[in-house]
CSV table of C-alpha atoms in Angstrom, one decimal:
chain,number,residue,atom,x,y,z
A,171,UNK,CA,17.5,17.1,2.8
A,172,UNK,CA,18.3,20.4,4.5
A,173,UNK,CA,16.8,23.4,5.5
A,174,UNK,CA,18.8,26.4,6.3
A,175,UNK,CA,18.2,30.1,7.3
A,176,UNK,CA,19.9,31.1,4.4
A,177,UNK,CA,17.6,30.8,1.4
A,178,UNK,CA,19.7,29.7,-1.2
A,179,UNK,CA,19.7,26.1,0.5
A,180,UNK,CA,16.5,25.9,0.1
A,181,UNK,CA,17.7,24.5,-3.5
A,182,UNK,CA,18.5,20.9,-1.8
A,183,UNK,CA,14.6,20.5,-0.8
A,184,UNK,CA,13.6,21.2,-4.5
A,185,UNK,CA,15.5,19.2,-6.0
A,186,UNK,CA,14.6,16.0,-4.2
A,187,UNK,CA,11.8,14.9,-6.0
A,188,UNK,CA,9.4,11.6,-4.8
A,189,UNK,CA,7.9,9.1,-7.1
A,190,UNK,CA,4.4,8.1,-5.6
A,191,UNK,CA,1.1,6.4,-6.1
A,192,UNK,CA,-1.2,9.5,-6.9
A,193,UNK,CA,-4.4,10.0,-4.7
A,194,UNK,CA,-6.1,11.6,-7.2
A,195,UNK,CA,-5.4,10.2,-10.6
A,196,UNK,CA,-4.0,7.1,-9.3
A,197,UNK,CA,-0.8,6.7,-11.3
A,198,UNK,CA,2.3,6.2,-10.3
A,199,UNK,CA,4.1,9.8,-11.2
A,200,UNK,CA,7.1,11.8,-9.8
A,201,UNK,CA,6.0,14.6,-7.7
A,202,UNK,CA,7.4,18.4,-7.6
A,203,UNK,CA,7.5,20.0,-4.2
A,204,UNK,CA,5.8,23.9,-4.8
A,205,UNK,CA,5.4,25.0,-1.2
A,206,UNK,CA,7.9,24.0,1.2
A,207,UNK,CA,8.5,25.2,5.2
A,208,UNK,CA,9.5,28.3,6.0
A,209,UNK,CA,13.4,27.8,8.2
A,210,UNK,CA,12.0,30.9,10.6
A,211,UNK,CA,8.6,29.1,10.9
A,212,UNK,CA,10.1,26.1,12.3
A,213,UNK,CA,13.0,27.7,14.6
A,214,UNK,CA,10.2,29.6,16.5
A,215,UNK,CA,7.8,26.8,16.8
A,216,UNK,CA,10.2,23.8,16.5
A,217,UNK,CA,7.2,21.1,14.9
A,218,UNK,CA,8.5,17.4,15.5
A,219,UNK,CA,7.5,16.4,12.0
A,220,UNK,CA,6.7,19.0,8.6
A,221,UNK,CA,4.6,18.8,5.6
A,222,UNK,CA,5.4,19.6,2.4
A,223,UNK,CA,3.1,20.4,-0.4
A,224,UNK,CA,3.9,18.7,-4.1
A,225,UNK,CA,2.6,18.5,-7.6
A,226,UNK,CA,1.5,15.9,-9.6
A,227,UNK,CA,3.5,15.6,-12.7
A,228,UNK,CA,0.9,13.5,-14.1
A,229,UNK,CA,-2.1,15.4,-13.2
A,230,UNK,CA,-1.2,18.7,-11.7
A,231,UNK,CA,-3.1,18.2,-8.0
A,232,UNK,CA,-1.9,18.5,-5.1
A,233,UNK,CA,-0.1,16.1,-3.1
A,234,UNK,CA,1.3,16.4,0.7
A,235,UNK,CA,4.0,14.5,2.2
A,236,UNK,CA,5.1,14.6,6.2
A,237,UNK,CA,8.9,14.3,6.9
A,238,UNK,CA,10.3,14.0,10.7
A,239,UNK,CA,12.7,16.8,11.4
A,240,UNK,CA,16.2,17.4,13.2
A,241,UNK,CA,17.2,20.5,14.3
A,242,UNK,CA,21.1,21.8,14.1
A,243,UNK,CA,20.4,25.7,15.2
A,244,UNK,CA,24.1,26.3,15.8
A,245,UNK,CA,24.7,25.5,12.4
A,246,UNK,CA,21.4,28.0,11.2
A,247,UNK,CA,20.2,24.7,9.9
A,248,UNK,CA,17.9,21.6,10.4
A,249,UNK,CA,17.3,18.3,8.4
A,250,UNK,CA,14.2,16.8,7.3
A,251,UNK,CA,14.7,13.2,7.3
A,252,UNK,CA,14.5,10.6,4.3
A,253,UNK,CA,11.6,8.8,5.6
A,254,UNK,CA,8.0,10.3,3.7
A,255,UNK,CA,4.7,9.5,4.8
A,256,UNK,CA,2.1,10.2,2.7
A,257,UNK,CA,-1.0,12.2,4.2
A,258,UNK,CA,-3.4,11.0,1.3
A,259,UNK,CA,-3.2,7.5,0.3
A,260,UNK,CA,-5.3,6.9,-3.0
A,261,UNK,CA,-8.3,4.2,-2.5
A,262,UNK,CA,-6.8,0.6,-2.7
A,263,UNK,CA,-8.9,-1.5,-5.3
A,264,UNK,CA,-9.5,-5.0,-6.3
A,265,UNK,CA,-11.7,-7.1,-8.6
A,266,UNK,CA,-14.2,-7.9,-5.6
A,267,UNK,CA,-17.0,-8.7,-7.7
A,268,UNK,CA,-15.1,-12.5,-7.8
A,269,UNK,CA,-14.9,-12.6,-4.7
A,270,UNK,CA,-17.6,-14.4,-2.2
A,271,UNK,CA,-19.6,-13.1,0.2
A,272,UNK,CA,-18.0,-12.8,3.4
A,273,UNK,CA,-14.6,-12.8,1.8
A,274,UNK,CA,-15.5,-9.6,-0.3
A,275,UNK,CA,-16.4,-7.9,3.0
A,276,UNK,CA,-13.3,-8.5,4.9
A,277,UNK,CA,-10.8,-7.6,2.1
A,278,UNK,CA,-13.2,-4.3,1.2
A,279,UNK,CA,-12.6,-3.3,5.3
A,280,UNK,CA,-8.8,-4.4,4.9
A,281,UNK,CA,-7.9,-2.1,1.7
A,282,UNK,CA,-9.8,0.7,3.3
A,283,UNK,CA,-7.2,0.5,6.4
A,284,UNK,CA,-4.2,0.6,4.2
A,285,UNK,CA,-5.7,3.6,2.3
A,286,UNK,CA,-6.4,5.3,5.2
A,287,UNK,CA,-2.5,4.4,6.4
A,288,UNK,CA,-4.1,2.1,9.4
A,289,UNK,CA,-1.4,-0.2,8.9
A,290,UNK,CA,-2.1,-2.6,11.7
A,291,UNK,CA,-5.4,-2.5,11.5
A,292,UNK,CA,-4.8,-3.9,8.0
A,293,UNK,CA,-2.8,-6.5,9.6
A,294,UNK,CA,-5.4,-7.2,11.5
A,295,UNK,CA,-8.4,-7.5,8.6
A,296,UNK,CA,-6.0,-9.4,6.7
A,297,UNK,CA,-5.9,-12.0,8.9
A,298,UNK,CA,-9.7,-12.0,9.1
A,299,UNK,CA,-9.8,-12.3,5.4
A,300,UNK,CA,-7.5,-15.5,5.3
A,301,UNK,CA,-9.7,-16.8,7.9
A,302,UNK,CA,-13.0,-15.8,6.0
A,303,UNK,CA,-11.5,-17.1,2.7
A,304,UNK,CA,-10.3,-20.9,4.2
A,305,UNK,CA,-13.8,-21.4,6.0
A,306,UNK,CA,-15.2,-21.0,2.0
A,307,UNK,CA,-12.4,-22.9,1.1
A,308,UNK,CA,-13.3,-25.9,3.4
A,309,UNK,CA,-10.6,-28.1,4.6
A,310,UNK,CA,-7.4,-27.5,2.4
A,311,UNK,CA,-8.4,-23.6,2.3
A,312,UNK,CA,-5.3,-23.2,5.2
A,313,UNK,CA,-3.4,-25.5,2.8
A,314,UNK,CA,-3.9,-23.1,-0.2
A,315,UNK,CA,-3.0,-19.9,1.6
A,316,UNK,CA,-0.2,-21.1,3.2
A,317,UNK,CA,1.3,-22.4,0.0
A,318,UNK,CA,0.7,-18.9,-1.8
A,319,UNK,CA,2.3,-17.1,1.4
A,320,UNK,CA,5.7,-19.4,1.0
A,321,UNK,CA,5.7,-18.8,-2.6
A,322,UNK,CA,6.2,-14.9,-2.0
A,323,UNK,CA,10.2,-15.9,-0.9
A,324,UNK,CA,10.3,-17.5,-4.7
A,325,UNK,CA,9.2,-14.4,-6.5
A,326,UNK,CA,9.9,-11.0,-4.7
A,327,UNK,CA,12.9,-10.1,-2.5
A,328,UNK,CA,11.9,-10.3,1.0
A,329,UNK,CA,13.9,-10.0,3.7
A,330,UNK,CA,14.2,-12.8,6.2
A,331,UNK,CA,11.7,-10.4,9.2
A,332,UNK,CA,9.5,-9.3,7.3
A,333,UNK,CA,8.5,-12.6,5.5
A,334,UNK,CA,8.4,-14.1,9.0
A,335,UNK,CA,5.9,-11.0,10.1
A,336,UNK,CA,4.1,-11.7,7.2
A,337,UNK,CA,3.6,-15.5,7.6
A,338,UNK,CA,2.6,-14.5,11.3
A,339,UNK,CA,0.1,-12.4,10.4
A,340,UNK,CA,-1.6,-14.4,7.9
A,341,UNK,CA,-1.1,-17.9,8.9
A,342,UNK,CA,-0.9,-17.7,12.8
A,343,UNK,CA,-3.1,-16.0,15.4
A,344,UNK,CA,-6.9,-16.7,16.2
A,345,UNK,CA,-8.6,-13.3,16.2
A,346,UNK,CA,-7.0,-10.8,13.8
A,347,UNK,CA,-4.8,-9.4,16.7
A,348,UNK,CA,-0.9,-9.4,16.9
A,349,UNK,CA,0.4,-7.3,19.9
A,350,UNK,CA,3.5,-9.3,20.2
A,351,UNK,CA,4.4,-8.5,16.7
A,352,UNK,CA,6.4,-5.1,15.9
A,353,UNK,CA,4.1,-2.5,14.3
A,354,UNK,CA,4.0,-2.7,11.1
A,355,UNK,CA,5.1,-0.4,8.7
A,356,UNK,CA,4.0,1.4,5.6
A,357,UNK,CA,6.8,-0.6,3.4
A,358,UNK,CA,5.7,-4.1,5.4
A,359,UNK,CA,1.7,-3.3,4.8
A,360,UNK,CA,2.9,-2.6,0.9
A,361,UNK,CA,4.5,-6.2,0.8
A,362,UNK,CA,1.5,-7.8,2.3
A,363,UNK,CA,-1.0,-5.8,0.3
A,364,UNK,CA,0.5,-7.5,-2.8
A,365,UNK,CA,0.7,-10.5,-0.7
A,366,UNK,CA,-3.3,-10.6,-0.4
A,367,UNK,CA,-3.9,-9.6,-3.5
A,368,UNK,CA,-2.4,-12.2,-5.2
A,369,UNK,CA,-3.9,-15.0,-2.8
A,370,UNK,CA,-7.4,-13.9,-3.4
A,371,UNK,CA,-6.7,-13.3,-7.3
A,372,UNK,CA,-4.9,-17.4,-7.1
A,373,UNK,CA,-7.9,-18.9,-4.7
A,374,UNK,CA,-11.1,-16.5,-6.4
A,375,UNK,CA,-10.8,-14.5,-8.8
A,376,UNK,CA,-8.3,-16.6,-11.4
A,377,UNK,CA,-11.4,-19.7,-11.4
A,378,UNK,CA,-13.8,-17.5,-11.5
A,379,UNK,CA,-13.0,-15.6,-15.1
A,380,UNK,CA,-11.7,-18.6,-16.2
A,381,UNK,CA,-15.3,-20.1,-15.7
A,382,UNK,CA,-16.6,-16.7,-17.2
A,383,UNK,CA,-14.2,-18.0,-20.4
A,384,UNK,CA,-15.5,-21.2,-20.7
A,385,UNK,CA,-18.9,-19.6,-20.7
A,386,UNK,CA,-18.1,-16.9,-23.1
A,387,UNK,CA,-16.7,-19.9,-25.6
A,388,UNK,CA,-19.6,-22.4,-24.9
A,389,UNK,CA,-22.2,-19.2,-26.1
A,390,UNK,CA,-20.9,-18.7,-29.0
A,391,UNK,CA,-20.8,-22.1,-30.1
A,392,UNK,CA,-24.0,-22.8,-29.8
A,393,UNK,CA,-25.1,-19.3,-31.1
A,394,UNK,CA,-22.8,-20.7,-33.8
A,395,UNK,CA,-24.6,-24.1,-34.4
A,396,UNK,CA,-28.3,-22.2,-34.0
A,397,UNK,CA,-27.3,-19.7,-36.6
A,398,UNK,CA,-26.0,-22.9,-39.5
């Protein structure tokens, strides 16, 4: 995506368009950049990285999105690199109320990382939440965690490193901490998000509405039978 002094280039920027997880309305909607650098801005101060300003197409707000920059001044031009990162994150959710005490705690502090782009301290809570979750488990918790974690190469496309970064973080380690590990990255934290999510939906949440169901069924046959 290029930049140039000449503002007829400026064309290229607006018509790269993003497809993002809204902050503010939360859906996943293409974005339209309406305020973008100015090229004489950046020659005089030379910024290593440059925001951008976009608009929802799905609710109008706002939306800003940092790009890394290189700079080619004997050609009047620079380029703002592929990579995005994303300056508001919306709020990660999750059915909590299924989840137990302790559990519910550690994964609450975990998606608050990731929303707040602290990717390895997410790492790091997720970990404590796979701990937290196979001490309620008891003795095949580890058993069930680990078996959800090697399922993820049977239904999603994972490459070979980040799987084994992923298994690392979640099945090895004591405290939560992985300095030998690379640091992880937005696209990594997005594949163990989903990762976590679906472990505590198969070890918690799945049982719990399915007891809710039998409970629902069981009332209303006996309301049935009281009401004959």
């Amino acid at each position: 995506m290029q930049l140039r002094s000449d503002t007829k280039s400026e064309i290229n920027i607006i018509d790269r368009h993003f497809n993002v997880k809204c902050p503010h309305c939360t859906a996943f909607a293409s974005l339209s950049p309406i305020s973008i650098p100015k090229y004489e801005l950046l020659e005089r101060y030379r910024p290593k990285d440059v925001g951008v300003a976009y608009i929802c197409n799905a609710c109008q707000r706002t939306v800003f999105l940092r790009f890394s920059v290189k700079y080619d001044f004997g050609n009047l031009q620079l380029d703002i690199g592929p990579n995005i990162e994303e300056v508001e994150r919306p709020m990660e959710d999750f059915e909590h109320e299924y989840l137990p005490g302790i559990v519910r705690s550690d994964f609450q502090e975990a998606l608050s990382c990731i929303s707040n782009s602290c990717f390895n301290a997410f790492a790091a809570m997720c970990r404590r939440t796979i701990q937290s979750a196979s001490a309620e488990l008891g003795a095949d918790g580890k058993d069930k965690v680990q078996r959800q974690v090697e399922a993820l190469r049977s239904i999603a496309d994972v490459d070979d490193e980040t799987f084994d970064i992923i298994k690392a973080i979640v099945l090895a380690g004591h405290d939560g901490a992985h300095p030998h590990l690379p640091a992880l990255s937005q696209e990594r934290a997005e594949v163990l998000l989903e990762l976590m999510k679906d472990v505590m939906h198969q070890l918690f949440v799945r049982k719990k509405k399915l007891e809710e169901a039998v409970l629902r069924r069981q009332q209303v046959i006996e309301d049935k039978k009281k009401n004959d």
